Amino acid sequence: MDPPPQGPPPQDPPRQDPPPTDRARRGRPRLDYPRRGHHGLRRWLPSWRQLLTASLLGTAALTATAAWTYAHTVIPRDLNAFATQQNNVYFWADGTELARTGPVNRQEIPLEQVPESVRWAVLSAENASFYSDPGISPKGIGRAVVQLVTGGDTQGGSTITQQYVKNIYLRQDRTFARKLDEIFIAVKLDRRVGKDEILAGYLNTSWFGRGSYGIESAARSYYGKHAAELNASEGAFLTSVLKGAGLYDPAVGPENHRRAVERWSWTLDRMVETGHLSAEERGRYTEFPEPQSPPRLTGLSGQTGYLVELARSYVEGGSDLTAAQLDLGGYQIHTTFEKPRTAALGRAVEQEGRRLDAEHRPADRNARVGAASVASDGRILALYGGPDYLKQGFDNANTSNVPAGSAFTPFVYAAGLDHGVQLRRGSSREPVSPTTPYDGNDGINVMTPEGPYWGRNGRIVTATNDGRRSYGRIALRTAVEQSVNGPLTQLGMDVGLDVVRRTALDLGLLPASLGEAVPAFALGNSKPSAIRMAAAYTTFSDDGRRTDPYSVTRVTRGGVPVKLRLPAAAQALRPDVARQVDEALEGAVTGGTAGAARAAGPQAAAKTGTTPERTAGWFVGYSGGVSTAVVVFRMDPKTMELSSLEGLAGAEPATPDWSYPADIWRTNAASP
């Protein structure tokens, strides 16, 4: 045999790449992604050349899209809804007409009749670059896009031109599509129309609140003068309400007044910064130019105005309609108000009101009555807001500056039955029942788990019963029936005022109306409206279920429904707790302080309410699925301060303050 071959084994011939194709020879680029020659994360990261190419292509695409959109954007010829302004029509629950409001107040004037200082007040605050910008602000648009994506308000990035476009050409919805339309129309309009014409259109079509569209009607509504007579200070204030009359009209409330003053001062300072108001003239404007009270609309006399105001407020809060859109009119608003119940409530107040003699009896001066009836499903059925909306716009039934007093104690009782009490810090809660005994004597110390409760005056807080009467050991249910303050004050402390607060919120009281967490909290230092009190009491008659009060069932415009958010029922209390509170309130009618409710029938339940300072008298009761709250108080119309009810309607000093509202409640319940 031949010897085996020596040396390395034979190898395969070297691999040769195929010859390049014609396309490769011509150097045609090839997409190198994922990237060859790289490993891990770098294989998937695009190169700088790829990033640059993508950016250039994206920019070119966006530019082409914007150019095409701009070329095809058509400026509408109609002036939106201004040509078809209509009344808003409000309907009773039975479908008959309640009231009509409108049309809106608008009068067009030439720009020359608007003082230059007023024009620059608007421009300095809203769009200082108006005369030099192309109708849009790129930075502002960027902010608006971010706000839109994050759920904010797209209006924040708008120039005067954009706002004018939105006023007269576009819908008021806050969508990206509407914002794009606004931008392209604004750019095109700015190229075709002079700046002064745009500014004149903006000032004549903008909403200033109080039903006023345009600077001329705004000048009349707020200052009773023509726009030509406005000075820079008044113009600065009117610029403020352009941001939203609901936030800056001082007539709405103290918070609005504070915001209006701050915005007015800022606008004047801004005019100095932009060179359109001298520092010397700014120094003369140190006093806020208080506007006049808003005019009352005719046709809203009696209770009608209160009903319309409440319904409109609900629509603004429960739909996407703005106040400005409502002022344009054309809406059909169907309310929950029942005409017979409203008339009966008004007659009851009027009948008992004949006992008042403000001219000859000082104790009757500035006496006010508020009342509301609410169904167990939350519908507000009737309202008494005051003697006449055109004479007194303040709604006594929807105010939150009158303490609930002992009418609040059923909420404390419910919290105790539902959550039990904690008598020692750190210990578990102990249950309480309607028969749990408490000390009902007058003047007993209010206790905490650590000992007596010390007030800020350095003294131990004591419980005070009506008439300084002592009851000895008394069951909690009896304390509710007889309106004995001491046991319920202590129960509030034992349950925990924070727990009582949560229960009150669960029953529908508004957070802003709740009082300070001190022992007086259990006796009603909170200030809920009559509407909220009536609605809260329906929980006890409906096995613990509760629905927020509402006044509108549906809204349409031109036959098309407007989306309206209606409240849903919620379980606020356990059914057994609600029934126990209901039994105590029925006991208050059959053998306690609320005997006036017997006029409503055998199943009536009610509670009286007084305050230690005697500044309010309440009677809240229900029967047949309808709860009615009546509150009586005396309030100075200028200072809004409450006065004592002692001697009201000629009553003896010892007469409880709930007696007058109880008479109104009884008269209303007895109405056919």
XYZ file of C-alpha atoms in Angstrom:
672
model
C 0.000 0.000 0.000
C 1.070 3.496 -0.668
C 1.858 5.577 2.436
C -0.774 8.120 3.527
C -0.280 11.604 2.115
C 1.546 14.056 4.342
C 0.802 17.789 4.900
C -2.384 19.863 5.448
C -5.691 18.695 4.068
C -6.935 20.279 0.868
C -9.061 23.469 1.195
C -12.059 24.718 -0.765
C -11.263 27.366 -3.315
C -11.890 30.954 -2.061
C -15.497 32.251 -2.408
C -15.988 34.877 -5.058
C -18.835 37.401 -5.001
C -21.079 37.323 -8.025
C -20.372 39.972 -10.557
C -22.206 43.233 -9.859
C -25.433 43.847 -11.687
C -25.955 46.731 -14.020
C -27.973 48.617 -11.364
C -25.218 48.157 -8.760
C -22.633 49.321 -11.250
C -24.658 52.521 -11.701
C -24.352 53.164 -7.919
C -28.064 52.977 -7.063
C -28.440 53.467 -3.260
C -29.730 50.572 -1.252
C -31.654 50.828 2.098
C -29.256 49.540 4.714
C -31.721 48.798 7.510
C -31.294 46.980 9.797
C -27.722 48.196 9.450
C -25.138 45.628 8.299
C -21.907 45.355 10.183
C -23.467 46.427 13.475
C -24.670 44.342 16.358
C -27.162 44.698 19.192
C -28.974 47.997 19.613
C -26.759 49.860 17.125
C -27.994 47.555 14.356
C -31.483 49.073 14.810
C -30.475 52.705 15.314
C -30.671 54.682 12.036
C -27.558 56.490 10.874
C -27.363 60.285 10.713
C -27.782 60.083 6.951
C -30.973 58.082 7.357
C -32.284 60.515 9.978
C -31.505 63.485 7.765
C -33.186 61.862 4.785
C -36.307 61.048 6.808
C -36.446 64.592 8.201
C -36.129 66.149 4.757
C -38.803 63.867 3.328
C -41.130 64.562 6.275
C -40.620 68.306 5.979
C -41.272 68.175 2.252
C -44.463 66.166 2.814
C -45.730 68.561 5.484
C -44.896 71.565 3.318
C -46.688 70.068 0.359
C -49.717 69.198 2.508
C -49.835 72.684 4.003
C -49.511 74.293 0.553
C -52.281 72.120 -0.859
C -54.556 72.817 2.146
C -53.898 76.555 1.938
C -54.640 76.610 -1.790
C -57.924 74.779 -1.262
C -59.038 76.729 1.827
C -62.138 78.779 1.082
C -63.153 81.695 3.275
C -66.871 81.203 3.988
C -69.158 84.015 2.973
C -71.746 83.607 5.717
C -71.315 85.203 9.127
C -72.034 82.063 11.131
C -75.064 82.377 13.411
C -75.251 86.160 13.564
C -77.646 86.183 10.621
C -80.020 83.727 12.298
C -80.096 84.743 15.942
C -83.168 83.449 17.757
C -84.747 83.296 21.164
C -84.077 80.493 23.603
C -87.342 78.883 24.649
C -87.746 77.280 28.075
C -90.513 74.767 28.739
C -92.272 73.546 31.873
C -92.107 69.836 32.626
C -95.504 69.349 30.926
C -94.189 70.824 27.669
C -95.914 74.202 27.866
C -93.844 77.328 27.385
C -92.201 78.783 30.468
C -90.244 81.712 29.019
C -88.367 83.124 26.041
C -85.047 84.905 26.309
C -83.187 86.916 23.663
C -82.401 87.983 21.072
C -78.798 88.854 21.851
C -77.692 92.441 22.288
C -75.379 93.453 19.429
C -74.770 96.713 17.581
C -72.006 97.153 15.038
C -69.926 100.355 15.030
C -66.975 101.487 12.885
C -63.504 101.174 14.342
C -63.160 104.949 14.421
C -65.775 105.067 17.204
C -63.664 102.863 19.444
C -61.115 105.007 21.336
C -57.543 104.148 20.451
C -56.748 103.492 24.119
C -59.518 100.884 24.255
C -58.250 99.224 21.081
C -54.756 98.994 22.500
C -56.056 97.684 25.815
C -57.445 94.730 23.862
C -54.378 94.322 21.661
C -51.859 94.663 24.497
C -53.585 91.938 26.478
C -54.628 89.629 23.654
C -52.242 90.071 20.708
C -49.600 92.802 20.945
C -48.041 91.773 17.606
C -51.379 92.027 15.769
C -50.270 94.663 13.244
C -47.092 92.775 12.331
C -48.000 89.082 12.524
C -49.341 87.056 9.561
C -52.615 86.306 11.338
C -51.212 83.407 13.326
C -48.581 82.874 15.997
C -46.379 79.793 15.464
C -45.460 79.706 19.159
C -49.081 80.105 20.148
C -50.141 77.361 17.773
C -47.505 75.079 19.285
C -48.865 75.750 22.755
C -52.423 75.164 21.567
C -51.481 71.823 19.999
C -49.823 70.708 23.236
C -52.883 71.816 25.212
C -55.179 69.977 22.815
C -53.169 66.763 23.080
C -53.128 67.019 26.872
C -56.823 67.883 27.110
C -56.388 71.641 27.598
C -58.008 74.639 25.950
C -57.007 75.244 22.330
C -57.984 78.896 22.553
C -54.768 79.775 24.380
C -52.681 80.072 21.208
C -55.084 82.214 19.163
C -54.303 85.608 17.667
C -56.954 88.301 17.230
C -57.350 87.181 13.605
C -57.862 83.558 14.638
C -60.387 84.519 17.290
C -62.269 86.638 14.744
C -62.332 83.688 12.338
C -63.691 81.447 15.073
C -66.298 84.042 16.051
C -67.888 84.412 12.642
C -66.952 81.443 10.460
C -66.461 78.371 12.595
C -68.066 76.216 15.208
C -67.003 76.673 18.823
C -65.968 73.049 19.390
C -62.407 72.381 20.570
C -61.063 69.906 18.045
C -57.857 69.665 16.052
C -59.779 69.837 12.761
C -61.462 73.071 13.790
C -58.102 74.486 14.881
C -56.575 73.683 11.481
C -59.487 75.358 9.691
C -59.026 78.384 11.939
C -55.290 78.631 11.136
C -55.580 78.421 7.349
C -58.577 80.743 7.110
C -56.784 83.232 9.382
C -53.686 83.268 7.178
C -55.743 83.698 4.020
C -57.956 86.354 5.583
C -54.918 88.276 6.796
C -53.585 88.444 3.226
C -56.883 89.643 1.764
C -58.292 91.992 4.419
C -56.727 94.968 6.153
C -55.755 94.761 9.816
C -58.160 97.529 10.838
C -61.050 95.700 9.206
C -60.169 92.509 11.080
C -59.884 94.368 14.380
C -63.217 96.101 13.802
C -64.845 92.749 13.044
C -63.350 91.186 16.142
C -64.528 93.993 18.425
C -68.014 93.871 16.918
C -68.499 90.103 17.181
C -66.772 89.112 20.423
C -68.833 88.070 23.408
C -68.454 90.226 26.529
C -71.038 88.512 28.754
C -74.414 89.848 29.945
C -75.859 88.844 26.577
C -73.656 91.414 24.850
C -71.870 90.841 21.568
C -69.571 93.635 20.469
C -67.843 96.528 22.213
C -70.788 98.925 21.795
C -73.338 96.710 23.547
C -70.717 95.797 26.178
C -70.114 99.492 26.945
C -73.850 99.958 27.449
C -74.288 96.810 29.553
C -71.373 97.484 31.900
C -71.130 101.290 31.960
C -74.335 102.655 30.466
C -72.459 104.632 27.817
C -71.359 104.431 24.188
C -68.080 102.754 23.326
C -66.770 106.107 22.088
C -67.023 107.423 25.666
C -64.896 104.694 27.266
C -61.505 105.530 28.757
C -58.430 103.315 28.975
C -59.327 102.063 32.455
C -62.828 100.961 31.426
C -61.380 99.452 28.254
C -58.941 97.439 30.351
C -61.813 95.975 32.342
C -63.827 95.108 29.222
C -60.711 93.391 27.904
C -60.825 91.219 31.026
C -64.353 89.933 30.378
C -63.233 88.907 26.888
C -61.381 86.106 28.714
C -64.725 84.885 30.047
C -67.495 86.831 31.730
C -68.240 83.835 33.925
C -64.835 84.371 35.548
C -64.407 88.148 35.381
C -67.843 89.805 35.645
C -67.760 91.296 39.180
C -71.538 90.958 39.515
C -71.197 87.170 39.696
C -69.460 87.180 43.089
C -66.465 88.219 45.227
C -64.022 85.810 43.547
C -64.931 87.209 40.136
C -64.443 90.729 41.463
C -60.966 89.842 42.735
C -59.984 88.263 39.418
C -61.379 91.225 37.471
C -59.345 93.728 39.505
C -56.160 91.702 39.036
C -56.690 91.329 35.286
C -57.641 95.021 34.910
C -54.446 96.110 36.674
C -52.333 93.689 34.636
C -53.825 94.953 31.361
C -53.005 98.577 32.198
C -49.444 97.592 33.112
C -49.200 95.647 29.881
C -50.271 98.751 27.919
C -47.360 100.622 29.505
C -44.974 97.807 28.527
C -46.127 97.893 24.902
C -45.798 101.683 24.758
C -49.479 102.505 24.375
C -50.113 104.072 27.779
C -47.812 106.507 29.501
C -46.637 105.812 33.026
C -48.157 109.135 34.039
C -51.612 108.197 32.770
C -51.272 104.719 34.283
C -50.649 106.386 37.635
C -54.048 108.075 37.433
C -55.888 104.758 37.169
C -55.646 103.525 40.741
C -59.341 102.866 41.400
C -61.097 99.951 39.729
C -63.870 101.204 37.386
C -66.800 99.402 38.978
C -69.370 98.436 36.324
C -73.080 98.933 36.912
C -75.349 96.079 37.986
C -76.467 93.848 35.108
C -79.887 94.726 33.679
C -82.744 92.317 34.256
C -84.467 90.859 31.216
C -88.114 91.733 30.783
C -90.464 88.757 30.726
C -88.663 87.148 33.655
C -90.736 88.649 36.438
C -91.958 86.708 39.460
C -90.425 83.266 39.817
C -89.768 82.870 36.098
C -86.365 84.553 36.209
C -85.121 82.317 39.033
C -86.242 79.205 37.147
C -84.652 80.311 33.876
C -81.403 81.278 35.602
C -81.183 77.890 37.326
C -81.963 75.977 34.122
C -79.468 77.977 32.083
C -76.782 77.418 34.713
C -77.415 73.679 34.554
C -77.127 73.639 30.753
C -73.823 75.517 30.892
C -72.427 73.039 33.440
C -74.011 69.885 32.030
C -73.284 70.287 28.330
C -70.534 71.497 26.014
C -72.463 74.679 25.209
C -70.747 77.884 26.230
C -72.508 80.928 27.610
C -71.703 82.700 24.344
C -73.411 79.978 22.304
C -76.486 80.108 24.515
C -76.649 83.853 24.051
C -76.832 83.319 20.288
C -80.153 81.588 20.948
C -82.190 79.046 19.038
C -82.232 76.422 21.798
C -85.262 74.632 23.216
C -84.649 73.876 26.885
C -86.996 71.443 28.593
C -86.981 71.818 32.371
C -88.072 69.685 35.301
C -90.165 72.474 36.855
C -93.819 71.653 37.459
C -96.057 74.679 37.089
C -98.718 73.654 39.680
C -96.112 72.922 42.359
C -94.268 76.169 41.673
C -97.497 78.153 41.892
C -98.505 76.408 45.143
C -95.138 77.099 46.746
C -95.383 80.747 45.763
C -98.902 81.033 47.194
C -97.780 79.499 50.488
C -94.941 81.998 50.876
C -97.223 84.877 49.900
C -99.960 83.792 52.318
C -97.647 83.514 55.318
C -95.871 86.667 54.223
C -98.954 88.720 55.028
C -97.942 88.403 58.668
C -94.819 90.458 58.032
C -94.892 94.221 58.513
C -91.475 95.576 57.597
C -92.703 99.157 57.634
C -93.731 99.149 61.287
C -91.777 96.205 62.738
C -87.961 96.295 62.532
C -87.712 92.535 63.150
C -89.450 91.936 59.809
C -87.096 94.059 57.720
C -84.935 92.284 55.162
C -86.752 88.996 55.825
C -86.155 86.480 53.038
C -87.614 83.100 52.147
C -86.088 80.416 49.956
C -87.765 77.110 49.153
C -87.342 74.174 46.811
C -89.067 70.864 46.095
C -86.977 67.973 44.744
C -88.115 64.518 43.644
C -86.297 61.403 44.815
C -84.817 61.008 41.316
C -83.195 64.462 41.553
C -85.665 66.502 39.491
C -86.159 70.009 40.872
C -89.928 70.330 40.752
C -90.523 73.761 42.262
C -88.602 76.776 43.453
C -89.220 79.981 45.353
C -86.233 82.280 44.916
C -87.636 85.577 46.110
C -90.510 88.017 45.649
C -89.647 88.956 42.042
C -86.586 88.230 39.920
C -86.681 91.690 38.351
C -86.672 93.333 41.786
C -84.329 90.897 43.557
C -81.997 88.855 41.397
C -80.477 87.061 44.406
C -81.921 83.522 44.506
C -82.802 82.684 48.113
C -83.300 79.008 47.254
C -79.883 78.596 45.683
C -77.728 80.599 48.068
C -74.884 79.193 50.122
C -74.516 81.790 52.848
C -77.187 80.627 55.327
C -76.246 77.989 57.943
C -78.283 74.777 58.018
C -78.414 74.683 61.810
C -79.952 71.638 63.440
C -81.551 70.590 60.123
C -78.050 69.176 59.505
C -78.210 66.739 62.454
C -79.870 63.852 60.521
C -76.604 63.660 58.553
C -74.704 63.261 61.836
C -77.171 60.588 62.963
C -76.749 58.754 59.632
C -72.950 58.880 59.916
C -73.115 57.388 63.414
C -75.436 54.553 62.396
C -73.366 53.842 59.296
C -69.823 54.041 60.700
C -70.102 53.686 64.469
C -68.072 55.684 67.006
C -64.489 55.710 68.227
C -64.412 56.594 71.924
C -60.689 55.946 72.473
C -57.896 56.952 70.138
C -56.521 53.935 68.293
C -59.355 51.641 69.344
C -61.752 49.931 66.949
C -65.104 51.506 66.200
C -68.147 50.557 68.229
C -71.618 50.362 66.677
C -74.445 52.662 67.734
C -78.157 52.169 67.265
C -81.254 54.379 67.518
C -81.579 53.351 71.166
C -77.986 54.117 72.170
C -78.244 56.510 75.156
C -76.444 59.866 75.317
C -76.358 62.657 77.880
C -79.115 65.115 76.951
C -78.493 67.677 79.670
C -77.799 71.283 78.788
C -74.296 72.677 79.267
C -72.386 69.382 79.285
C -68.757 69.416 78.146
C -68.068 68.354 74.585
C -65.556 65.499 74.790
C -62.796 64.086 72.587
C -61.002 60.746 73.151
C -58.325 62.711 75.029
C -60.680 64.758 77.186
C -62.711 68.013 76.950
C -62.606 70.000 73.713
C -60.958 73.367 74.272
C -62.080 76.240 72.080
C -59.875 78.947 70.662
C -61.021 81.276 73.418
C -59.293 79.064 75.953
C -62.526 77.653 77.354
C -64.051 74.197 77.295
C -66.794 73.968 74.652
C -70.187 72.989 76.053
C -73.360 71.783 74.349
C -76.379 74.088 74.389
C -79.937 72.834 73.933
C -82.780 74.986 72.655
C -84.344 76.806 75.583
C -81.465 75.556 77.791
C -83.605 72.514 78.563
C -82.088 69.320 80.040
C -83.337 65.836 79.103
C -81.121 63.481 81.114
C -80.102 60.224 79.436
C -81.805 60.107 76.050
C -81.780 57.732 73.068
C -80.245 59.045 69.867
C -83.494 58.594 67.935
C -85.358 60.628 70.541
C -82.685 63.315 70.329
C -83.370 63.614 66.592
C -87.132 63.632 67.061
C -87.037 66.283 69.801
C -84.137 68.247 68.244
C -81.897 67.953 71.304
C -78.543 69.450 70.400
C -76.235 68.019 73.076
C -76.323 64.316 72.161
C -75.939 65.028 68.451
C -73.024 67.399 69.049
C -71.253 64.680 71.042
C -72.197 62.018 68.500
C -70.475 64.093 65.813
C -67.299 64.165 67.894
C -67.491 60.425 68.619
C -68.051 59.503 64.981
C -65.350 61.920 63.829
C -66.084 65.184 62.082
C -64.154 63.988 59.042
C -66.496 60.997 58.792
C -69.537 63.238 59.170
C -68.129 65.450 56.433
C -67.761 62.486 54.065
C -71.332 61.464 54.790
C -72.594 64.981 54.036
C -70.726 64.909 50.724
C -72.152 61.472 49.931
C -75.617 62.923 50.538
C -74.981 65.613 47.926
C -73.853 68.685 49.824
C -71.231 70.668 47.947
C -67.684 70.809 49.374
C -67.598 74.612 49.260
C -70.711 74.830 51.439
C -69.349 72.737 54.312
C -68.311 74.484 57.494
C -65.226 74.363 59.683
C -64.442 71.075 61.447
C -65.233 72.195 65.005
C -67.974 70.922 67.340
C -70.433 73.380 65.729
C -70.051 71.376 62.504
C -72.453 68.770 63.920
C -75.022 71.508 64.560
C -74.929 72.872 61.035
C -72.310 75.572 60.588
C -72.347 74.421 56.935
C -74.262 76.543 54.435
C -76.014 74.366 51.843
C -78.772 75.770 49.668
C -82.428 74.868 50.086
C -82.147 72.889 46.844
C -79.300 70.764 48.185
C -80.980 70.227 51.561
C -84.214 69.058 49.933
C -82.281 66.706 47.648
C -80.214 65.265 50.508
C -83.322 64.378 52.534
C -84.709 62.285 49.640
C -81.950 59.769 50.454
C -83.717 58.805 53.669
C -86.995 58.050 51.883
C -85.404 56.070 49.045
C -83.443 53.365 50.906
C -80.191 55.305 50.777
C -80.197 56.066 47.043
C -79.462 59.626 45.979
C -79.351 61.624 42.752
C -77.851 65.078 42.379
C -80.545 67.709 41.796
C -81.011 68.785 38.184
C -83.336 71.170 36.385
C -83.139 70.277 32.676
C -84.091 67.011 30.999
C -83.151 67.768 27.393
C -81.951 70.494 25.036
C -82.483 70.724 21.291
C -81.644 73.168 18.521
C -83.420 72.942 15.206
C -84.772 69.558 16.240
C -81.271 68.176 16.861
C -80.575 67.019 20.435
C -77.729 68.625 22.326
C -75.746 66.190 24.446
C -76.654 66.771 28.088
C -75.030 65.065 31.051
C -77.709 63.964 33.517
C -76.817 62.758 37.031
C -76.908 59.074 37.851
C -78.310 57.601 41.044
C -75.800 56.478 43.681
C -76.045 54.473 46.898
C -75.147 57.059 49.541
C -76.222 55.072 52.636
C -76.917 51.467 53.490
C -80.660 50.827 53.130
C -81.028 49.889 56.806
C -79.351 53.144 57.894
C -81.580 55.207 55.614
C -84.688 53.511 57.026
C -83.576 54.183 60.615
C -83.094 57.882 59.852
C -86.463 57.901 58.083
C -88.129 56.407 61.172
C -86.635 59.131 63.372
C -87.857 61.857 61.013
C -91.318 60.294 60.942
C -91.204 60.287 64.740
C -90.356 63.987 64.670
C -93.658 64.514 62.851
C -95.873 62.297 65.006
C -94.448 63.199 68.392
C -91.590 65.630 68.009
C -90.863 69.164 66.839
C -91.902 68.667 63.184
C -95.636 68.223 63.699
C -96.360 70.761 60.950
C -95.588 68.044 58.399
C -98.711 66.093 59.401
C -100.485 68.162 56.734
C -98.663 66.083 54.120
C -100.171 62.778 55.274
C -99.396 59.834 57.552
C -96.070 58.928 55.926
C -94.571 62.413 56.191
C -91.113 62.835 57.697
C -89.438 66.124 58.582
C -86.884 67.984 60.666
C -86.746 71.502 62.049
C -83.612 73.610 62.038
C -82.333 76.519 64.107
C -78.924 78.082 64.720
C -77.341 79.184 68.020
C -77.151 82.771 66.737
C -80.815 82.621 65.591
C -79.841 83.713 62.088
C -81.791 81.024 60.201
C -84.909 78.909 60.539
C -85.426 75.701 58.523
C -88.111 73.143 57.895
C -87.190 70.194 55.669
C -89.553 67.321 55.059
C -90.746 64.792 52.516
C -93.748 62.695 51.565
C -94.711 60.732 48.492
C -91.233 60.838 46.959
C -90.947 64.647 47.066
C -88.813 66.574 49.542
C -89.317 70.285 50.262
C -86.946 72.570 52.146
C -87.948 76.025 53.377
C -85.435 78.459 54.866
C -86.118 81.860 56.412
C -83.430 84.407 57.217
C -82.816 88.135 57.439
C -79.982 89.518 55.315
C -78.753 93.040 54.726
C -78.811 93.525 50.929
C -75.610 95.600 50.971
C -73.369 93.796 53.444
C -74.933 90.316 53.004
C -74.731 89.926 56.785
C -77.381 87.893 58.600
C -79.496 89.277 61.450
C -81.409 87.614 64.270
C -84.892 86.238 63.582
C -86.112 87.029 67.074
C -89.548 88.645 66.901
C -90.092 87.805 63.210
C -93.748 88.176 62.195
C -94.556 89.441 65.696
C -93.585 86.181 67.397
C -92.743 86.035 71.061
C -88.995 85.912 71.854
C -89.214 82.263 72.927
C -90.874 81.154 69.687
C -88.510 78.790 67.836
C -87.146 80.177 64.605
C -88.366 77.142 62.653
C -92.013 77.992 63.281
C -92.352 80.471 60.385
C -90.814 78.158 57.722
C -92.886 75.307 59.199
C -96.053 77.306 58.547
C -94.998 77.864 54.938
C -94.220 74.155 54.536
C -97.605 73.163 56.013
C -99.531 75.633 53.824
C -97.744 74.368 50.732
C -98.377 70.722 51.647
C -102.083 71.426 52.177
C -102.471 73.058 48.741
C -104.737 71.155 46.354
